[in-house]
PDB file of C-alpha atoms and ligand atoms in Angstrom:
ATOM      1  CA  MET A   1      31.449 -11.319  12.517  1.00 38.00           C
ATOM      2  CA  SER A   2      28.594 -13.112  10.598  1.00 44.00           C
ATOM      3  CA  ASP A   3      28.061 -12.052   7.089  1.00 51.00           C
ATOM      4  CA  LYS A   4      24.172 -12.303   7.530  1.00 52.00           C
ATOM      5  CA  PRO A   5      22.366  -9.095   7.027  1.00 57.00           C
ATOM      6  CA  SER A   6      20.984  -7.880  10.283  1.00 61.00           C
ATOM      7  CA  THR A   7      17.282  -6.492  10.731  1.00 63.00           C
ATOM      8  CA  PRO A   8      17.360  -2.655  10.439  1.00 63.00           C
ATOM      9  CA  PRO A   9      16.270  -1.082  13.961  1.00 64.00           C
ATOM     10  CA  GLN A  10      12.483  -0.705  14.379  1.00 68.00           C
ATOM     11  CA  GLU A  11      11.144   2.153  16.508  1.00 82.00           C
ATOM     12  CA  THR A  12       7.738   2.936  17.986  1.00 82.00           C
ATOM     13  CA  ASP A  13       5.893   5.796  15.973  1.00 70.00           C
ATOM     14  CA  ARG A  14       6.047   8.952  17.987  1.00 72.00           C
ATOM     15  CA  LEU A  15       6.228  11.206  14.881  1.00 68.00           C
ATOM     16  CA  PHE A  16       3.291  13.369  16.010  1.00 67.00           C
ATOM     17  CA  ALA A  17       3.365  12.927  19.770  1.00 61.00           C
ATOM     18  CA  THR A  18       4.497  16.389  20.616  1.00 54.00           C
ATOM     19  CA  GLU A  19       3.074  19.752  19.351  1.00 65.00           C
ATOM     20  CA  ARG A  20       4.633  20.417  16.055  1.00 67.00           C
ATOM     21  CA  ASN A  21       4.406  22.862  13.091  1.00 64.00           C
ATOM     22  CA  PRO A  22       1.835  21.641  10.447  1.00 61.00           C
ATOM     23  CA  GLU A  23       3.574  20.507   7.359  1.00 70.00           C
ATOM     24  CA  ASP A  24       2.575  18.160   4.765  1.00 71.00           C
ATOM     25  CA  PHE A  25       3.356  14.257   5.348  1.00 69.00           C
ATOM     26  CA  ARG A  26       6.354  13.055   3.578  1.00 82.00           C
ATOM     27  CA  PHE A  27       7.868   9.387   3.278  1.00 81.00           C
ATOM     28  CA  ASP A  28      11.279  10.463   4.583  1.00 83.00           C
ATOM     29  CA  ALA A  29      14.043   8.933   6.620  1.00 87.00           C
ATOM     30  CA  SER A  30      11.937   9.420  10.010  1.00 85.00           C
ATOM     31  CA  VAL A  31       8.962   7.807   8.393  1.00 86.00           C
ATOM     32  CA  ALA A  32      10.864   4.950   7.057  1.00 89.00           C
ATOM     33  CA  ARG A  33      12.620   4.307  10.681  1.00 86.00           C
ATOM     34  CA  VAL A  34       9.007   3.961  12.331  1.00 86.00           C
ATOM     35  CA  PHE A  35       7.006   2.589   9.250  1.00 88.00           C
ATOM     36  CA  PRO A  36       6.230  -0.833  10.391  1.00 90.00           C
ATOM     37  CA  ASP A  37       4.924   0.147  13.637  1.00 88.00           C
ATOM     38  CA  MET A  38       2.986   3.269  12.065  1.00 89.00           C
ATOM     39  CA  ILE A  39       1.202   1.066   9.195  1.00 94.00           C
ATOM     40  CA  ARG A  40       0.389  -1.694  11.635  1.00 94.00           C
ATOM     41  CA  ARG A  41      -1.309   0.727  14.174  1.00 90.00           C
ATOM     42  CA  SER A  42      -2.756   3.155  11.767  1.00 94.00           C
ATOM     43  CA  VAL A  43      -4.335   0.793   8.777  1.00 97.00           C
ATOM     44  CA  PRO A  44      -7.246  -1.218   9.986  1.00 97.00           C
ATOM     45  CA  GLY A  45      -6.750  -4.683   8.336  1.00 97.00           C
ATOM     46  CA  TYR A  46      -3.111  -4.170   7.195  1.00 97.00           C
ATOM     47  CA  THR A  47      -2.014  -7.212   9.063  1.00 96.00           C
ATOM     48  CA  THR A  48      -4.584  -9.279   7.419  1.00 97.00           C
ATOM     49  CA  ILE A  49      -4.133  -7.931   3.848  1.00 98.00           C
ATOM     50  CA  ILE A  50      -0.352  -8.751   3.772  1.00 98.00           C
ATOM     51  CA  PRO A  51      -0.560 -12.432   4.224  1.00 98.00           C
ATOM     52  CA  MET A  52      -3.657 -12.392   1.952  1.00 98.00           C
ATOM     53  CA  ILE A  53      -1.552 -10.868  -0.876  1.00 98.00           C
ATOM     54  CA  GLU A  54       0.611 -13.818  -0.656  1.00 98.00           C
ATOM     55  CA  VAL A  55      -2.705 -16.115  -1.061  1.00 98.00           C
ATOM     56  CA  ILE A  56      -3.940 -13.975  -3.924  1.00 98.00           C
ATOM     57  CA  THR A  57      -0.533 -14.038  -5.649  1.00 98.00           C
ATOM     58  CA  GLU A  58      -0.201 -17.635  -5.472  1.00 97.00           C
ATOM     59  CA  GLN A  59      -3.521 -18.009  -7.454  1.00 97.00           C
ATOM     60  CA  TYR A  60      -2.748 -15.594 -10.244  1.00 97.00           C
ATOM     61  CA  ALA A  61       0.908 -15.477 -10.807  1.00 97.00           C
ATOM     62  CA  GLN A  62       1.361 -16.833 -14.229  1.00 96.00           C
ATOM     63  CA  SER A  63       4.695 -18.615 -15.370  1.00 95.00           C
ATOM     64  CA  GLY A  64       6.818 -16.435 -17.623  1.00 96.00           C
ATOM     65  CA  SER A  65       5.263 -13.200 -16.527  1.00 97.00           C
ATOM     66  CA  HIS A  66       6.235 -10.170 -14.393  1.00 98.00           C
ATOM     67  CA  CYS A  67       4.932  -9.064 -11.092  1.00 98.00           C
ATOM     68  CA  TYR A  68       5.108  -5.586  -9.617  1.00 98.00           C
ATOM     69  CA  ASP A  69       4.694  -4.204  -6.201  1.00 98.00           C
ATOM     70  CA  LEU A  70       4.218  -0.352  -6.851  1.00 98.00           C
ATOM     71  CA  GLY A  71       4.771   1.730  -3.663  1.00 98.00           C
ATOM     72  CA  CYS A  72       6.449  -1.020  -1.979  1.00 98.00           C
ATOM     73  CA  SER A  73       7.669   1.021   1.084  1.00 97.00           C
ATOM     74  CA  LEU A  74       9.667  -1.617   3.186  1.00 97.00           C
ATOM     75  CA  GLY A  75       8.775  -4.623   0.979  1.00 97.00           C
ATOM     76  CA  ALA A  76       5.950  -6.168   3.261  1.00 97.00           C
ATOM     77  CA  SER A  77       3.619  -6.606   0.238  1.00 98.00           C
ATOM     78  CA  THR A  78       6.701  -7.466  -1.922  1.00 98.00           C
ATOM     79  CA  LEU A  79       7.747 -10.441   0.527  1.00 98.00           C
ATOM     80  CA  ALA A  80       4.067 -11.609   0.599  1.00 98.00           C
ATOM     81  CA  MET A  81       4.160 -11.658  -3.408  1.00 98.00           C
ATOM     82  CA  ARG A  82       7.570 -13.163  -3.267  1.00 97.00           C
ATOM     83  CA  HIS A  83       6.418 -16.221  -1.372  1.00 97.00           C
ATOM     84  CA  GLY A  84       3.077 -16.325  -3.199  1.00 97.00           C
ATOM     85  CA  ILE A  85       4.953 -16.619  -6.437  1.00 96.00           C
ATOM     86  CA  GLY A  86       6.964 -19.546  -5.051  1.00 82.00           C
ATOM     87  CA  GLU A  87       8.932 -21.603  -7.624  1.00 74.00           C
ATOM     88  CA  THR A  88       6.888 -20.129 -10.451  1.00 79.00           C
ATOM     89  CA  ASP A  89       9.029 -18.789 -13.278  1.00 91.00           C
ATOM     90  CA  CYS A  90       8.119 -14.998 -12.656  1.00 95.00           C
ATOM     91  CA  SER A  91      10.131 -11.873 -12.148  1.00 97.00           C
ATOM     92  CA  LEU A  92       9.372  -9.660  -9.190  1.00 98.00           C
ATOM     93  CA  THR A  93      10.031  -5.763  -9.096  1.00 98.00           C
ATOM     94  CA  GLY A  94       9.165  -3.443  -6.041  1.00 98.00           C
ATOM     95  CA  VAL A  95       9.055   0.155  -6.755  1.00 98.00           C
ATOM     96  CA  ASP A  96       9.167   3.119  -4.416  1.00 98.00           C
ATOM     97  CA  ASN A  97      10.083   6.949  -4.952  1.00 98.00           C
ATOM     98  CA  SER A  98      11.394   7.296  -1.370  1.00 97.00           C
ATOM     99  CA  ALA A  99      15.090   6.553  -1.069  1.00 97.00           C
ATOM    100  CA  ALA A 100      14.744   5.974   2.590  1.00 96.00           C
ATOM    101  CA  MET A 101      12.143   3.350   2.037  1.00 96.00           C
ATOM    102  CA  ILE A 102      14.089   1.592  -0.733  1.00 98.00           C
ATOM    103  CA  GLU A 103      17.320   1.419   1.208  1.00 96.00           C
ATOM    104  CA  ARG A 104      15.698  -0.209   4.252  1.00 95.00           C
ATOM    105  CA  CYS A 105      13.562  -2.432   1.986  1.00 96.00           C
ATOM    106  CA  GLN A 106      16.842  -3.834   0.616  1.00 97.00           C
ATOM    107  CA  HIS A 107      17.732  -5.141   3.914  1.00 94.00           C
ATOM    108  CA  TYR A 108      14.230  -6.835   4.605  1.00 95.00           C
ATOM    109  CA  ILE A 109      14.734  -8.492   1.202  1.00 97.00           C
ATOM    110  CA  ALA A 110      18.294  -9.692   1.993  1.00 96.00           C
ATOM    111  CA  LEU A 111      16.991 -11.142   5.227  1.00 95.00           C
ATOM    112  CA  ASP A 112      14.105 -13.088   3.669  1.00 96.00           C
ATOM    113  CA  ASP A 113      14.776 -16.831   2.719  1.00 92.00           C
ATOM    114  CA  SER A 114      13.067 -17.010  -0.508  1.00 94.00           C
ATOM    115  CA  PRO A 115      15.500 -17.674  -3.465  1.00 92.00           C
ATOM    116  CA  LEU A 116      13.277 -15.576  -6.058  1.00 95.00           C
ATOM    117  CA  PRO A 117      15.251 -12.557  -7.018  1.00 95.00           C
ATOM    118  CA  VAL A 118      13.472  -8.949  -6.315  1.00 97.00           C
ATOM    119  CA  GLN A 119      14.546  -5.920  -8.386  1.00 98.00           C
ATOM    120  CA  LEU A 120      14.011  -2.781  -6.359  1.00 98.00           C
ATOM    121  CA  ARG A 121      13.629   0.416  -8.456  1.00 98.00           C
ATOM    122  CA  CYS A 122      13.529   3.829  -6.735  1.00 98.00           C
ATOM    123  CA  GLU A 123      11.433   6.012  -8.985  1.00 98.00           C
ATOM    124  CA  ASP A 124       7.904   7.337  -9.450  1.00 98.00           C
ATOM    125  CA  ILE A 125       5.714   4.560 -10.306  1.00 98.00           C
ATOM    126  CA  LEU A 126       4.138   7.020 -12.966  1.00 98.00           C
ATOM    127  CA  ALA A 127       7.502   6.382 -14.878  1.00 98.00           C
ATOM    128  CA  THR A 128       7.757   2.652 -14.346  1.00 98.00           C
ATOM    129  CA  PRO A 129       7.529   0.584 -17.550  1.00 98.00           C
ATOM    130  CA  LEU A 130       5.111  -2.494 -17.064  1.00 98.00           C
ATOM    131  CA  GLU A 131       4.672  -5.198 -19.354  1.00 98.00           C
ATOM    132  CA  ASN A 132       3.542  -8.760 -19.526  1.00 98.00           C
ATOM    133  CA  ALA A 133       2.242  -8.526 -16.009  1.00 98.00           C
ATOM    134  CA  SER A 134      -0.042 -11.232 -14.086  1.00 97.00           C
ATOM    135  CA  VAL A 135       0.007  -9.779 -10.443  1.00 98.00           C
ATOM    136  CA  THR A 136       0.361  -6.170  -9.766  1.00 98.00           C
ATOM    137  CA  THR A 137      -0.014  -4.717  -6.233  1.00 98.00           C
ATOM    138  CA  LEU A 138      -1.038  -0.987  -5.137  1.00 98.00           C
ATOM    139  CA  ASN A 139      -1.243  -1.614  -1.434  1.00 98.00           C
ATOM    140  CA  PHE A 140      -2.381   2.001  -0.101  1.00 98.00           C
ATOM    141  CA  THR A 141      -0.151   3.682  -2.849  1.00 98.00           C
ATOM    142  CA  LEU A 142      -2.864   4.954  -5.539  1.00 98.00           C
ATOM    143  CA  GLN A 143      -4.165   7.222  -2.804  1.00 98.00           C
ATOM    144  CA  PHE A 144      -0.960   9.301  -2.566  1.00 97.00           C
ATOM    145  CA  VAL A 145      -0.780   9.555  -6.567  1.00 98.00           C
ATOM    146  CA  PRO A 146      -2.318  13.073  -7.899  1.00 97.00           C
ATOM    147  CA  LEU A 147      -5.923  12.463  -8.763  1.00 97.00           C
ATOM    148  CA  ALA A 148      -5.266  13.488 -12.616  1.00 98.00           C
ATOM    149  CA  GLU A 149      -2.692  10.724 -12.944  1.00 98.00           C
ATOM    150  CA  ARG A 150      -4.614   7.863 -11.432  1.00 98.00           C
ATOM    151  CA  ALA A 151      -6.712   6.887 -14.475  1.00 98.00           C
ATOM    152  CA  GLY A 152      -3.534   6.860 -16.792  1.00 98.00           C
ATOM    153  CA  LEU A 153      -1.784   4.570 -14.383  1.00 98.00           C
ATOM    154  CA  LEU A 154      -4.497   2.303 -14.101  1.00 98.00           C
ATOM    155  CA  SER A 155      -5.030   2.069 -17.915  1.00 98.00           C
ATOM    156  CA  ARG A 156      -1.110   1.355 -18.230  1.00 98.00           C
ATOM    157  CA  ILE A 157      -1.418  -1.583 -15.621  1.00 98.00           C
ATOM    158  CA  ALA A 158      -4.532  -3.068 -17.224  1.00 98.00           C
ATOM    159  CA  THR A 159      -2.912  -2.881 -20.752  1.00 98.00           C
ATOM    160  CA  ALA A 160       0.307  -4.483 -19.419  1.00 98.00           C
ATOM    161  CA  THR A 161      -1.852  -7.308 -17.584  1.00 98.00           C
ATOM    162  CA  ARG A 162      -2.153 -10.589 -19.290  1.00 98.00           C
ATOM    163  CA  PRO A 163      -5.800 -12.117 -19.507  1.00 97.00           C
ATOM    164  CA  GLY A 164      -6.325 -13.709 -16.159  1.00 97.00           C
ATOM    165  CA  GLY A 165      -4.097 -11.506 -14.501  1.00 98.00           C
ATOM    166  CA  VAL A 166      -5.003  -8.989 -11.595  1.00 98.00           C
ATOM    167  CA  LEU A 167      -4.266  -5.810  -9.839  1.00 98.00           C
ATOM    168  CA  ILE A 168      -4.657  -5.835  -6.038  1.00 98.00           C
ATOM    169  CA  LEU A 169      -5.746  -2.376  -4.985  1.00 98.00           C
ATOM    170  CA  SER A 170      -5.875  -1.577  -1.304  1.00 98.00           C
ATOM    171  CA  GLU A 171      -7.027   1.908  -0.475  1.00 98.00           C
ATOM    172  CA  LYS A 172      -8.407   4.115   2.174  1.00 98.00           C
ATOM    173  CA  ILE A 173     -12.039   5.203   0.880  1.00 98.00           C
ATOM    174  CA  ARG A 174     -14.461   8.008   1.334  1.00 98.00           C
ATOM    175  CA  PHE A 175     -18.120   7.658   1.782  1.00 98.00           C
ATOM    176  CA  ASP A 176     -20.697   9.645  -0.240  1.00 97.00           C
ATOM    177  CA  SER A 177     -23.097   9.830   2.736  1.00 98.00           C
ATOM    178  CA  PRO A 178     -21.695  12.169   5.465  1.00 98.00           C
ATOM    179  CA  ARG A 179     -23.241   9.933   8.006  1.00 98.00           C
ATOM    180  CA  ASP A 180     -21.559   7.111   6.848  1.00 98.00           C
ATOM    181  CA  GLN A 181     -18.213   9.010   6.418  1.00 97.00           C
ATOM    182  CA  ASP A 182     -18.740  10.141  10.093  1.00 98.00           C
ATOM    183  CA  VAL A 183     -19.147   6.595  11.522  1.00 98.00           C
ATOM    184  CA  GLN A 184     -16.177   5.175   9.561  1.00 97.00           C
ATOM    185  CA  THR A 185     -13.874   8.126  10.338  1.00 96.00           C
ATOM    186  CA  HIS A 186     -14.943   7.723  14.170  1.00 97.00           C
ATOM    187  CA  LEU A 187     -14.314   3.832  14.139  1.00 98.00           C
ATOM    188  CA  HIS A 188     -10.853   4.460  12.524  1.00 97.00           C
ATOM    189  CA  HIS A 189      -9.794   6.998  15.029  1.00 95.00           C
ATOM    190  CA  GLU A 190     -11.007   4.465  17.835  1.00 96.00           C
ATOM    191  CA  PHE A 191      -8.839   1.882  16.175  1.00 97.00           C
ATOM    192  CA  LYS A 192      -5.996   4.115  16.328  1.00 95.00           C
ATOM    193  CA  ARG A 193      -6.596   5.024  20.104  1.00 94.00           C
ATOM    194  CA  ALA A 194      -6.974   1.460  20.892  1.00 96.00           C
ATOM    195  CA  ASN A 195      -3.524   1.105  19.441  1.00 93.00           C
ATOM    196  CA  GLY A 196      -2.118   3.556  21.781  1.00 90.00           C
ATOM    197  CA  TYR A 197      -2.247   6.985  19.756  1.00 82.00           C
ATOM    198  CA  SER A 198      -3.043  10.091  21.672  1.00 76.00           C
ATOM    199  CA  ASP A 199      -5.850  12.494  20.566  1.00 78.00           C
ATOM    200  CA  LEU A 200      -3.041  14.883  19.650  1.00 72.00           C
ATOM    201  CA  GLU A 201      -1.261  12.305  17.503  1.00 71.00           C
ATOM    202  CA  ILE A 202      -4.388  11.282  15.761  1.00 80.00           C
ATOM    203  CA  SER A 203      -5.407  14.962  15.041  1.00 78.00           C
ATOM    204  CA  GLN A 204      -1.901  16.127  13.936  1.00 76.00           C
ATOM    205  CA  LYS A 205      -1.352  13.131  11.733  1.00 75.00           C
ATOM    206  CA  ARG A 206      -4.794  13.858  10.239  1.00 83.00           C
ATOM    207  CA  SER A 207      -3.927  17.532   9.271  1.00 78.00           C
ATOM    208  CA  ALA A 208      -0.442  16.452   7.897  1.00 80.00           C
ATOM    209  CA  ILE A 209      -1.824  13.701   5.723  1.00 85.00           C
ATOM    210  CA  GLU A 210      -4.961  15.230   4.362  1.00 87.00           C
ATOM    211  CA  GLN A 211      -3.186  17.217   1.786  1.00 87.00           C
ATOM    212  CA  VAL A 212      -1.405  14.192   0.317  1.00 90.00           C
ATOM    213  CA  LEU A 213      -3.687  11.259   0.970  1.00 94.00           C
ATOM    214  CA  ILE A 214      -6.902  11.970  -1.355  1.00 95.00           C
ATOM    215  CA  PRO A 215      -9.357   9.109  -0.778  1.00 97.00           C
ATOM    216  CA  GLU A 216     -12.000   8.358  -3.407  1.00 98.00           C
ATOM    217  CA  SER A 217     -15.343   6.288  -3.037  1.00 98.00           C
ATOM    218  CA  LEU A 218     -15.644   2.575  -3.797  1.00 98.00           C
ATOM    219  CA  ASP A 219     -17.859   3.422  -6.808  1.00 98.00           C
ATOM    220  CA  GLU A 220     -15.182   5.942  -8.280  1.00 98.00           C
ATOM    221  CA  HIS A 221     -12.708   3.134  -7.971  1.00 98.00           C
ATOM    222  CA  ARG A 222     -14.961   0.480  -9.585  1.00 98.00           C
ATOM    223  CA  GLN A 223     -15.833   2.659 -12.383  1.00 98.00           C
ATOM    224  CA  ARG A 224     -12.193   3.737 -13.136  1.00 98.00           C
ATOM    225  CA  LEU A 225     -10.893   0.233 -12.885  1.00 98.00           C
ATOM    226  CA  LEU A 226     -13.646  -0.990 -15.494  1.00 98.00           C
ATOM    227  CA  ALA A 227     -12.918   2.125 -17.854  1.00 98.00           C
ATOM    228  CA  ALA A 228      -9.261   1.010 -17.434  1.00 98.00           C
ATOM    229  CA  GLY A 229      -9.862  -2.305 -18.967  1.00 98.00           C
ATOM    230  CA  PHE A 230     -10.273  -4.641 -16.148  1.00 98.00           C
ATOM    231  CA  GLY A 231     -13.376  -6.930 -16.668  1.00 98.00           C
ATOM    232  CA  GLN A 232     -14.273  -7.672 -13.105  1.00 98.00           C
ATOM    233  CA  VAL A 233     -13.753  -5.736  -9.792  1.00 98.00           C
ATOM    234  CA  VAL A 234     -13.993  -7.714  -6.345  1.00 98.00           C
ATOM    235  CA  VAL A 235     -13.848  -6.200  -3.078  1.00 98.00           C
ATOM    236  CA  TRP A 236     -12.310  -8.933  -0.943  1.00 98.00           C
ATOM    237  CA  TYR A 237     -11.662  -7.103   2.050  1.00 98.00           C
ATOM    238  CA  GLN A 238     -13.229  -4.126   4.075  1.00 98.00           C
ATOM    239  CA  CYS A 239     -12.371  -2.787   7.524  1.00 98.00           C
ATOM    240  CA  PHE A 240     -14.083   0.554   8.353  1.00 98.00           C
ATOM    241  CA  ASN A 241     -12.816   3.056   5.650  1.00 98.00           C
ATOM    242  CA  PHE A 242     -10.099   0.679   4.252  1.00 98.00           C
ATOM    243  CA  VAL A 243     -10.612  -1.670   1.507  1.00 98.00           C
ATOM    244  CA  SER A 244      -8.938  -3.836  -0.722  1.00 98.00           C
ATOM    245  CA  MET A 245     -10.068  -4.891  -4.299  1.00 98.00           C
ATOM    246  CA  LEU A 246      -8.998  -7.380  -6.908  1.00 98.00           C
ATOM    247  CA  ALA A 247      -9.355  -6.240 -10.376  1.00 98.00           C
ATOM    248  CA  ILE A 248      -9.243  -9.093 -12.939  1.00 98.00           C
ATOM    249  CA  LYS A 249      -8.278  -8.848 -16.567  1.00 98.00           C
ATOM    250  CA  THR A 250     -10.664 -11.103 -18.235  1.00 94.00           C
ATOM    251  CA  ALA A 251     -10.080 -12.559 -21.694  1.00 85.00           C
ATOM    252  CA  ALA A 252     -11.218 -10.145 -24.457  1.00 73.00           C
TER     253      ALA A 252
HETATM  254  C1  GEK B 301       3.042  -2.008   2.303  1.00 92.39           C
HETATM  255  N1  GEK B 301       2.766  -1.271   0.114  1.00 92.39           N
HETATM  256  O1  GEK B 301       3.762  -2.086   3.323  1.00 92.39           O
HETATM  257  N2  GEK B 301       5.791   6.562  -6.820  1.00 92.39           N
HETATM  258  C2  GEK B 301       6.562   5.568  -6.008  1.00 92.39           C
HETATM  259  N3  GEK B 301       6.052   5.361  -4.826  1.00 92.39           N
HETATM  260  C3  GEK B 301       5.176   6.298  -4.310  1.00 92.39           C
HETATM  261  C4  GEK B 301       4.457   7.193  -5.022  1.00 92.39           C
HETATM  262  C5  GEK B 301       4.869   7.505  -6.293  1.00 92.39           C
HETATM  263  N4  GEK B 301       4.326   8.295  -7.191  1.00 92.39           N
HETATM  264  N5  GEK B 301       3.731   7.821  -4.243  1.00 92.39           N
HETATM  265  C6  GEK B 301       3.742   7.320  -3.009  1.00 92.39           C
HETATM  266  N6  GEK B 301       4.640   6.284  -2.919  1.00 92.39           N
HETATM  267  C7  GEK B 301       3.324  -0.861   1.170  1.00 92.39           C
HETATM  268  C8  GEK B 301       2.617   0.286   2.002  1.00 92.39           C
HETATM  269  S1  GEK B 301       2.720   3.050   1.771  1.00 92.39           S
HETATM  270  C9  GEK B 301       1.087   3.165   2.459  1.00 92.39           C
HETATM  271  C10 GEK B 301       2.546   1.457   1.071  1.00 92.39           C
HETATM  272  C11 GEK B 301       0.950   4.221   3.529  1.00 92.39           C
HETATM  273  C12 GEK B 301       5.079   5.502  -1.888  1.00 92.39           C
HETATM  274  C13 GEK B 301       5.402   6.165  -0.733  1.00 92.39           C
HETATM  275  O2  GEK B 301       6.917   6.525  -0.709  1.00 92.39           O
HETATM  276  C14 GEK B 301       5.396   5.026   0.306  1.00 92.39           C
HETATM  277  O3  GEK B 301       6.368   4.315   0.617  1.00 92.39           O
HETATM  278  C15 GEK B 301       4.328   4.104  -0.268  1.00 92.39           C
HETATM  279  O4  GEK B 301       4.082   4.554  -1.724  1.00 92.39           O
HETATM  280  C16 GEK B 301       2.880   4.161   0.453  1.00 92.39           C
HETATM  281  O5  GEK B 301       2.197  -2.983   2.062  1.00 92.39           O
HETATM  282  O6  GEK B 301       1.953   4.716   4.290  1.00 92.39           O
HETATM  283  O7  GEK B 301      -0.070   4.473   3.934  1.00 92.39           O
END
């Protein structure tokens, strides 16, 4: 028998394919099992954003600093950061409060060929100590953090970030104009339909997730990032109602 770790079995996401009792969405073992398929078919742009996280990390990782992936799930964004850091003398930490995610993430990290060590922590990102950071990623995680906690978390990240360092923040967003909101929601649902989700799956997932995923507008994000201490906010990607921003800590 080989000592090489094997890929955890990956399944197609059929969690909402049959009629089920409404309950809030949770990142449990059943979600972790189908997660790569679920996020690829549900989040427009995800498969572009992941490799771009590597490109961005390559530009902003600073020697002797820490990099953090907050809400790392199975480590797709963590691995992109790991490859972006390359040979630089940086440390990399992935954090998720779902034990099922962290357990599987460990397998993916072990399978990857980069020599850079990755520390994985199973905890609430609100409790993660942050210091001397150059690149921090919140790739579709802040939207699950209670609204009242978001400003405090972003201030802690900004304070921990060195001048010239960045936060990569990807989020589902909402639009102030109801007409724009309708168009973007419709296009997002069509994206899901094109990826094989049925009307029942789309509507059941929507009901389950809307209590736990609270989107905010681009302007709310921008103003809060600036108030937190970032000097510049750049939207580097948008597809329908999914956006990724780069918040840059400029020199004081
Ligand atoms: C990727 N970044 O593949 N503390 C820790 N983890 C949390 C918290 C919290 N307070 N809230 C949510 N999570 C990944 C995708 S998924 C996005 C991120 C999605 C975790 C949660 O357990 C889940 O694994 C992750 O954040 C969000 O690039 O499913 O749309």
